[in-house]
PDB file of C-alpha atoms in Angstrom:
ATOM      1  CA  MET A   2      18.208 -12.678  20.279  1.00  0.00           C
ATOM      2  CA  ASN A   3      19.964 -12.458  23.640  1.00  0.00           C
ATOM      3  CA  THR A   4      17.636 -11.181  26.376  1.00  0.00           C
ATOM      4  CA  GLU A   5      19.918 -11.760  29.392  1.00  0.00           C
ATOM      5  CA  LYS A   6      20.556  -8.035  29.969  1.00  0.00           C
ATOM      6  CA  ILE A   7      16.901  -6.982  29.769  1.00  0.00           C
ATOM      7  CA  LYS A   8      15.728  -4.919  32.741  1.00  0.00           C
ATOM      8  CA  VAL A   9      12.638  -3.293  31.233  1.00  0.00           C
ATOM      9  CA  ILE A  10       9.974  -4.627  28.875  1.00  0.00           C
ATOM     10  CA  ALA A  11       8.034  -1.785  27.255  1.00  0.00           C
ATOM     11  CA  PHE A  12       4.678  -2.458  25.629  1.00  0.00           C
ATOM     12  CA  ASP A  13       2.867  -0.444  23.021  1.00  0.00           C
ATOM     13  CA  ALA A  14      -0.843  -0.056  23.851  1.00  0.00           C
ATOM     14  CA  ASP A  15      -3.169   0.341  20.847  1.00  0.00           C
ATOM     15  CA  ASP A  16      -3.376  -2.794  18.674  1.00  0.00           C
ATOM     16  CA  THR A  17      -0.804  -4.518  20.864  1.00  0.00           C
ATOM     17  CA  LEU A  18      -2.706  -4.816  24.154  1.00  0.00           C
ATOM     18  CA  TRP A  19      -6.205  -4.206  22.734  1.00  0.00           C
ATOM     19  CA  ASP A  20      -7.916  -3.570  19.398  1.00  0.00           C
ATOM     20  CA  CYS A  21      -7.953   0.128  18.515  1.00  0.00           C
ATOM     21  CA  GLN A  22      -7.624   0.477  14.751  1.00  0.00           C
ATOM     22  CA  GLY A  23     -10.572  -1.842  14.157  1.00  0.00           C
ATOM     23  CA  HIS A  24     -12.870   0.702  15.836  1.00  0.00           C
ATOM     24  CA  PHE A  25     -11.412   3.538  13.757  1.00  0.00           C
ATOM     25  CA  GLU A  26     -11.962   1.505  10.594  1.00  0.00           C
ATOM     26  CA  ILE A  27     -15.683   1.203  11.369  1.00  0.00           C
ATOM     27  CA  VAL A  28     -16.046   4.976  11.721  1.00  0.00           C
ATOM     28  CA  MET A  29     -14.015   5.568   8.565  1.00  0.00           C
ATOM     29  CA  ARG A  30     -16.306   3.274   6.576  1.00  0.00           C
ATOM     30  CA  HIS A  31     -19.275   5.347   7.730  1.00  0.00           C
ATOM     31  CA  LEU A  32     -17.614   8.438   6.265  1.00  0.00           C
ATOM     32  CA  TYR A  33     -17.034   6.630   2.972  1.00  0.00           C
ATOM     33  CA  ASP A  34     -20.741   5.720   2.889  1.00  0.00           C
ATOM     34  CA  GLU A  35     -21.785   9.322   3.458  1.00  0.00           C
ATOM     35  CA  LEU A  36     -19.495  10.546   0.670  1.00  0.00           C
ATOM     36  CA  THR A  37     -20.869   8.198  -2.013  1.00  0.00           C
ATOM     37  CA  PRO A  38     -23.012  10.969  -3.582  1.00  0.00           C
ATOM     38  CA  TRP A  39     -19.760  12.710  -4.497  1.00  0.00           C
ATOM     39  CA  VAL A  40     -16.976  10.079  -4.810  1.00  0.00           C
ATOM     40  CA  ASP A  41     -16.530   6.329  -4.670  1.00  0.00           C
ATOM     41  CA  ARG A  42     -15.337   4.648  -1.476  1.00  0.00           C
ATOM     42  CA  GLU A  43     -11.762   4.166  -2.694  1.00  0.00           C
ATOM     43  CA  THR A  44     -11.416   7.850  -3.519  1.00  0.00           C
ATOM     44  CA  ALA A  45     -12.931   8.799  -0.161  1.00  0.00           C
ATOM     45  CA  ALA A  46     -10.340   6.642   1.614  1.00  0.00           C
ATOM     46  CA  LEU A  47      -7.511   8.283  -0.324  1.00  0.00           C
ATOM     47  CA  GLU A  48      -8.862  11.733   0.484  1.00  0.00           C
ATOM     48  CA  LEU A  49      -9.053  10.978   4.215  1.00  0.00           C
ATOM     49  CA  PHE A  50      -5.523   9.593   4.226  1.00  0.00           C
ATOM     50  CA  ALA A  51      -4.252  12.707   2.462  1.00  0.00           C
ATOM     51  CA  THR A  52      -5.944  14.912   5.040  1.00  0.00           C
ATOM     52  CA  GLU A  53      -4.518  12.938   7.971  1.00  0.00           C
ATOM     53  CA  ARG A  54      -1.033  13.055   6.511  1.00  0.00           C
ATOM     54  CA  LYS A  55      -1.297  16.828   5.946  1.00  0.00           C
ATOM     55  CA  ASN A  56      -2.532  17.436   9.486  1.00  0.00           C
ATOM     56  CA  MET A  57      -0.070  15.140  11.230  1.00  0.00           C
ATOM     57  CA  ARG A  58       2.572  17.806  11.857  1.00  0.00           C
ATOM     58  CA  LEU A  59       0.149  20.104  13.696  1.00  0.00           C
ATOM     59  CA  LEU A  60      -2.426  17.712  15.149  1.00  0.00           C
ATOM     60  CA  GLY A  61      -0.406  14.591  15.894  1.00  0.00           C
ATOM     61  CA  TYR A  62      -2.147  11.317  16.795  1.00  0.00           C
ATOM     62  CA  GLY A  63      -5.423  10.542  18.507  1.00  0.00           C
ATOM     63  CA  VAL A  64      -9.181  10.893  18.333  1.00  0.00           C
ATOM     64  CA  LYS A  65      -9.209  14.700  18.219  1.00  0.00           C
ATOM     65  CA  ALA A  66      -6.848  14.798  15.254  1.00  0.00           C
ATOM     66  CA  PHE A  67      -8.815  12.022  13.555  1.00  0.00           C
ATOM     67  CA  THR A  68     -12.136  13.823  14.105  1.00  0.00           C
ATOM     68  CA  LEU A  69     -10.871  17.081  12.630  1.00  0.00           C
ATOM     69  CA  SER A  70      -9.487  15.212   9.621  1.00  0.00           C
ATOM     70  CA  MET A  71     -12.783  13.369   9.161  1.00  0.00           C
ATOM     71  CA  LEU A  72     -14.820  16.597   9.201  1.00  0.00           C
ATOM     72  CA  GLU A  73     -12.354  18.441   6.972  1.00  0.00           C
ATOM     73  CA  THR A  74     -12.455  15.617   4.438  1.00  0.00           C
ATOM     74  CA  ALA A  75     -16.251  15.466   4.500  1.00  0.00           C
ATOM     75  CA  MET A  76     -16.597  19.174   3.805  1.00  0.00           C
ATOM     76  CA  ARG A  77     -13.864  19.363   1.174  1.00  0.00           C
ATOM     77  CA  VAL A  78     -14.896  16.311  -0.825  1.00  0.00           C
ATOM     78  CA  SER A  79     -18.587  17.276  -0.723  1.00  0.00           C
ATOM     79  CA  ARG A  80     -17.673  20.866  -1.670  1.00  0.00           C
ATOM     80  CA  ASN A  81     -19.473  21.976   1.515  1.00  0.00           C
ATOM     81  CA  GLU A  82     -22.700  20.403   0.273  1.00  0.00           C
ATOM     82  CA  MET A  83     -22.938  17.690   2.935  1.00  0.00           C
ATOM     83  CA  PRO A  84     -26.021  18.389   5.100  1.00  0.00           C
ATOM     84  CA  ALA A  85     -25.490  19.569   8.671  1.00  0.00           C
ATOM     85  CA  ASP A  86     -27.288  16.548  10.118  1.00  0.00           C
ATOM     86  CA  VAL A  87     -24.857  14.217   8.324  1.00  0.00           C
ATOM     87  CA  ILE A  88     -21.878  16.222   9.603  1.00  0.00           C
ATOM     88  CA  SER A  89     -23.355  15.933  13.084  1.00  0.00           C
ATOM     89  CA  ARG A  90     -23.739  12.172  12.683  1.00  0.00           C
ATOM     90  CA  ILE A  91     -20.095  11.813  11.640  1.00  0.00           C
ATOM     91  CA  LEU A  92     -19.054  13.852  14.677  1.00  0.00           C
ATOM     92  CA  GLN A  93     -21.058  11.647  17.032  1.00  0.00           C
ATOM     93  CA  GLU A  94     -19.517   8.520  15.516  1.00  0.00           C
ATOM     94  CA  CYS A  95     -16.060   9.970  16.157  1.00  0.00           C
ATOM     95  CA  TYR A  96     -17.040  10.559  19.780  1.00  0.00           C
ATOM     96  CA  THR A  97     -17.651   6.822  20.196  1.00  0.00           C
ATOM     97  CA  LEU A  98     -13.899   6.322  19.769  1.00  0.00           C
ATOM     98  CA  LEU A  99     -13.411   7.913  23.187  1.00  0.00           C
ATOM     99  CA  GLU A 100     -15.404   5.186  24.923  1.00  0.00           C
ATOM    100  CA  PHE A 101     -15.013   1.918  23.032  1.00  0.00           C
ATOM    101  CA  PRO A 102     -14.273  -1.153  25.198  1.00  0.00           C
ATOM    102  CA  CYS A 103     -10.542  -1.817  25.487  1.00  0.00           C
ATOM    103  CA  THR A 104     -10.835  -5.563  25.917  1.00  0.00           C
ATOM    104  CA  PRO A 105      -7.349  -7.120  26.141  1.00  0.00           C
ATOM    105  CA  LEU A 106      -6.393  -9.150  23.093  1.00  0.00           C
ATOM    106  CA  PRO A 107      -6.031 -12.951  23.492  1.00  0.00           C
ATOM    107  CA  GLU A 108      -3.297 -14.048  25.933  1.00  0.00           C
ATOM    108  CA  VAL A 109      -2.366 -10.461  26.866  1.00  0.00           C
ATOM    109  CA  GLU A 110      -3.536 -10.397  30.471  1.00  0.00           C
ATOM    110  CA  GLU A 111      -2.355 -13.913  31.230  1.00  0.00           C
ATOM    111  CA  THR A 112       1.088 -13.118  29.839  1.00  0.00           C
ATOM    112  CA  LEU A 113       1.384  -9.824  31.724  1.00  0.00           C
ATOM    113  CA  LYS A 114       0.373 -11.624  34.902  1.00  0.00           C
ATOM    114  CA  ALA A 115       3.104 -14.217  34.374  1.00  0.00           C
ATOM    115  CA  LEU A 116       5.686 -11.532  33.575  1.00  0.00           C
ATOM    116  CA  ARG A 117       4.627  -9.534  36.603  1.00  0.00           C
ATOM    117  CA  LYS A 118       5.857 -12.345  38.814  1.00  0.00           C
ATOM    118  CA  ARG A 119       9.334 -11.796  37.405  1.00  0.00           C
ATOM    119  CA  THR A 120       9.498  -8.228  38.692  1.00  0.00           C
ATOM    120  CA  GLU A 121      10.847  -9.701  41.913  1.00  0.00           C
ATOM    121  CA  VAL A 122      14.102 -10.402  40.086  1.00  0.00           C
ATOM    122  CA  GLY A 123      14.438  -6.862  38.751  1.00  0.00           C
ATOM    123  CA  LEU A 124      12.326  -6.984  35.604  1.00  0.00           C
ATOM    124  CA  SER A 125      10.071  -3.940  35.149  1.00  0.00           C
ATOM    125  CA  LEU A 126       7.012  -3.676  32.908  1.00  0.00           C
ATOM    126  CA  VAL A 127       6.280  -0.364  31.204  1.00  0.00           C
ATOM    127  CA  CYS A 128       3.492   0.848  28.923  1.00  0.00           C
ATOM    128  CA  PHE A 129       5.034   3.143  26.302  1.00  0.00           C
ATOM    129  CA  THR A 130       2.459   4.581  23.944  1.00  0.00           C
ATOM    130  CA  LYS A 131       1.796   7.655  21.825  1.00  0.00           C
ATOM    131  CA  GLY A 132      -1.358   9.697  21.455  1.00  0.00           C
ATOM    132  CA  GLU A 133      -3.511  12.105  23.452  1.00  0.00           C
ATOM    133  CA  LEU A 134      -2.792  11.989  27.164  1.00  0.00           C
ATOM    134  CA  LEU A 135      -6.345  11.726  28.533  1.00  0.00           C
ATOM    135  CA  ASP A 136      -7.516   9.330  25.834  1.00  0.00           C
ATOM    136  CA  GLN A 137      -4.609   6.945  26.375  1.00  0.00           C
ATOM    137  CA  GLU A 138      -4.992   7.129  30.150  1.00  0.00           C
ATOM    138  CA  HIS A 139      -8.706   6.352  29.881  1.00  0.00           C
ATOM    139  CA  LYS A 140      -8.072   3.398  27.564  1.00  0.00           C
ATOM    140  CA  LEU A 141      -5.568   1.936  29.997  1.00  0.00           C
ATOM    141  CA  GLN A 142      -8.087   2.279  32.804  1.00  0.00           C
ATOM    142  CA  ARG A 143     -10.869   0.687  30.731  1.00  0.00           C
ATOM    143  CA  SER A 144      -8.611  -2.212  29.803  1.00  0.00           C
ATOM    144  CA  GLY A 145      -8.000  -3.203  33.416  1.00  0.00           C
ATOM    145  CA  LEU A 146      -4.299  -3.686  32.618  1.00  0.00           C
ATOM    146  CA  LEU A 147      -2.923  -0.639  34.428  1.00  0.00           C
ATOM    147  CA  PRO A 148      -1.981  -2.543  37.638  1.00  0.00           C
ATOM    148  CA  TYR A 149       0.465  -4.712  35.696  1.00  0.00           C
ATOM    149  CA  PHE A 150       2.735  -1.780  34.808  1.00  0.00           C
ATOM    150  CA  ASP A 151       5.410  -0.171  36.943  1.00  0.00           C
ATOM    151  CA  HIS A 152       5.442   2.931  34.769  1.00  0.00           C
ATOM    152  CA  VAL A 153       3.333   4.481  31.996  1.00  0.00           C
ATOM    153  CA  GLU A 154       4.830   6.848  29.435  1.00  0.00           C
ATOM    154  CA  ILE A 155       2.531   8.638  26.966  1.00  0.00           C
ATOM    155  CA  THR A 156       4.172  10.732  24.254  1.00  0.00           C
ATOM    156  CA  SER A 157       3.030  12.715  21.223  1.00  0.00           C
ATOM    157  CA  ASP A 158       5.267  10.562  19.015  1.00  0.00           C
ATOM    158  CA  LYS A 159       7.585   7.562  19.268  1.00  0.00           C
ATOM    159  CA  GLY A 160      10.920   8.021  17.541  1.00  0.00           C
ATOM    160  CA  GLU A 161      14.556   7.570  18.506  1.00  0.00           C
ATOM    161  CA  LYS A 162      14.496  10.665  20.736  1.00  0.00           C
ATOM    162  CA  GLU A 163      11.510   9.408  22.705  1.00  0.00           C
ATOM    163  CA  PHE A 164      13.117   5.994  23.164  1.00  0.00           C
ATOM    164  CA  ARG A 165      16.333   7.577  24.435  1.00  0.00           C
ATOM    165  CA  ASP A 166      14.319   9.780  26.786  1.00  0.00           C
ATOM    166  CA  LEU A 167      12.521   6.705  28.109  1.00  0.00           C
ATOM    167  CA  CYS A 168      15.826   4.955  28.847  1.00  0.00           C
ATOM    168  CA  ARG A 169      17.162   8.019  30.665  1.00  0.00           C
ATOM    169  CA  LYS A 170      13.979   8.342  32.705  1.00  0.00           C
ATOM    170  CA  LEU A 171      14.165   4.675  33.718  1.00  0.00           C
ATOM    171  CA  SER A 172      17.940   4.869  34.366  1.00  0.00           C
ATOM    172  CA  ILE A 173      18.757   2.022  31.977  1.00  0.00           C
ATOM    173  CA  GLN A 174      20.986   1.556  28.964  1.00  0.00           C
ATOM    174  CA  PRO A 175      19.297   1.068  25.563  1.00  0.00           C
ATOM    175  CA  ASP A 176      20.419  -2.573  25.386  1.00  0.00           C
ATOM    176  CA  GLU A 177      18.554  -3.222  28.653  1.00  0.00           C
ATOM    177  CA  LEU A 178      15.214  -2.360  27.013  1.00  0.00           C
ATOM    178  CA  LEU A 179      12.935  -4.745  25.109  1.00  0.00           C
ATOM    179  CA  MET A 180      10.136  -3.071  23.139  1.00  0.00           C
ATOM    180  CA  VAL A 181       7.003  -5.046  22.266  1.00  0.00           C
ATOM    181  CA  GLY A 182       4.586  -3.702  19.676  1.00  0.00           C
ATOM    182  CA  ASN A 183       2.594  -4.101  16.490  1.00  0.00           C
ATOM    183  CA  SER A 184       4.172  -1.245  14.512  1.00  0.00           C
ATOM    184  CA  LEU A 185       7.525  -1.697  12.810  1.00  0.00           C
ATOM    185  CA  LYS A 186       7.607   2.055  12.182  1.00  0.00           C
ATOM    186  CA  SER A 187       6.815   3.372  15.672  1.00  0.00           C
ATOM    187  CA  ASP A 188       7.620   0.503  18.036  1.00  0.00           C
ATOM    188  CA  ILE A 189      10.406  -1.583  16.564  1.00  0.00           C
ATOM    189  CA  ALA A 190      12.568   0.426  14.149  1.00  0.00           C
ATOM    190  CA  PRO A 191      13.355   3.336  16.518  1.00  0.00           C
ATOM    191  CA  ALA A 192      14.043   0.948  19.396  1.00  0.00           C
ATOM    192  CA  LEU A 193      16.505  -1.026  17.293  1.00  0.00           C
ATOM    193  CA  ALA A 194      18.112   2.203  16.070  1.00  0.00           C
ATOM    194  CA  ILE A 195      19.200   3.152  19.600  1.00  0.00           C
ATOM    195  CA  GLY A 196      20.443  -0.347  20.445  1.00  0.00           C
ATOM    196  CA  SER A 197      17.396  -1.852  22.158  1.00  0.00           C
ATOM    197  CA  LEU A 198      15.667  -5.154  21.367  1.00  0.00           C
ATOM    198  CA  GLY A 199      12.287  -5.596  19.738  1.00  0.00           C
ATOM    199  CA  VAL A 200       9.449  -8.099  19.609  1.00  0.00           C
ATOM    200  CA  TYR A 201       7.107  -7.494  16.686  1.00  0.00           C
ATOM    201  CA  ILE A 202       3.519  -8.749  16.985  1.00  0.00           C
ATOM    202  CA  PRO A 203       1.626  -7.970  13.745  1.00  0.00           C
ATOM    203  CA  PHE A 204      -2.003  -6.912  14.050  1.00  0.00           C
ATOM    204  CA  HIS A 205      -4.589  -7.814  11.409  1.00  0.00           C
ATOM    205  CA  VAL A 206      -5.165  -4.170  10.440  1.00  0.00           C
ATOM    206  CA  THR A 207      -2.635  -1.320  10.321  1.00  0.00           C
ATOM    207  CA  TRP A 208      -3.234   2.401   9.971  1.00  0.00           C
ATOM    208  CA  GLN A 209      -1.808   3.629   6.670  1.00  0.00           C
ATOM    209  CA  LEU A 210       0.497   6.125   8.363  1.00  0.00           C
ATOM    210  CA  GLU A 211       2.059   3.237  10.311  1.00  0.00           C
ATOM    211  CA  HIS A 212       2.879   1.127   7.258  1.00  0.00           C
ATOM    212  CA  HIS A 213       6.535   0.126   7.051  1.00  0.00           C
ATOM    213  CA  GLU A 214       8.415  -2.264   4.809  1.00  0.00           C
ATOM    214  CA  HIS A 215       9.146  -5.517   6.610  1.00  0.00           C
ATOM    215  CA  PHE A 216      12.739  -6.211   7.580  1.00  0.00           C
ATOM    216  CA  GLU A 217      14.841  -8.679   9.533  1.00  0.00           C
ATOM    217  CA  HIS A 218      17.198  -7.783  12.385  1.00  0.00           C
ATOM    218  CA  GLU A 219      19.389  -9.733  14.779  1.00  0.00           C
ATOM    219  CA  ARG A 220      17.846  -7.919  17.765  1.00  0.00           C
ATOM    220  CA  MET A 221      14.246  -8.446  16.649  1.00  0.00           C
ATOM    221  CA  VAL A 222      11.946 -11.427  16.641  1.00  0.00           C
ATOM    222  CA  GLN A 223       8.439 -11.712  15.262  1.00  0.00           C
ATOM    223  CA  ILE A 224       5.757 -13.665  17.080  1.00  0.00           C
ATOM    224  CA  GLU A 225       2.135 -14.465  16.300  1.00  0.00           C
ATOM    225  CA  HIS A 226       0.814 -15.118  19.807  1.00  0.00           C
ATOM    226  CA  PHE A 227       1.330 -12.845  22.786  1.00  0.00           C
ATOM    227  CA  SER A 228       2.211 -15.729  25.112  1.00  0.00           C
ATOM    228  CA  GLU A 229       5.294 -16.485  22.993  1.00  0.00           C
ATOM    229  CA  LEU A 230       6.932 -13.662  24.933  1.00  0.00           C
ATOM    230  CA  LEU A 231       7.351 -16.049  27.838  1.00  0.00           C
ATOM    231  CA  ASP A 232       9.379 -18.427  25.677  1.00  0.00           C
ATOM    232  CA  ILE A 233      11.616 -15.614  24.433  1.00  0.00           C
ATOM    233  CA  LEU A 234      12.381 -14.488  27.962  1.00  0.00           C
TER     234      LEU A 234
END
């Protein structure tokens, strides 16, 4: 992969810079526990996924959408028999997702610090993430990583249109952008589709709606450790 033309490196946030899905998984397992009087855990997981997929078009991504899907699933699967105090407990557990510690994943801060030194030669660092505006802003602040970025772009989704919009906003051509992220579906595939480059860093857990069949591409590389970015560049 030729990176000589790269002017901007864009980073996904959740599960690329810090663990996010792991915290959601904990809350989801609590829902499955509460639904055991009605269905087994596997069925509960399938029901939640179906609800999230149905709501995606109207609610999008983020804690608010997740919370509504959790409560809807709880009431539907229990046939409205789940006690109010249990519903309240599920709601409070969802609220914890607005405040969990966004501790940078291994090698993230050190690598961003090293890349930051290269901004003197025209290389810009951007955080390009999707989700709810306030939630994503707060996570960036809690992570302590905000000072490393020249620009932050938060969108409701990340597809080809959003990647093209990002390039226009930054006044660069698509082949001058390198996208770094953990999702082949949201981070890598749309970037490659418009002519950009991609660095795929798999995370140990992936949200079902982000699952994507693995593929190879001449403008994409896969790495296991965040610091490998320095070798690529």
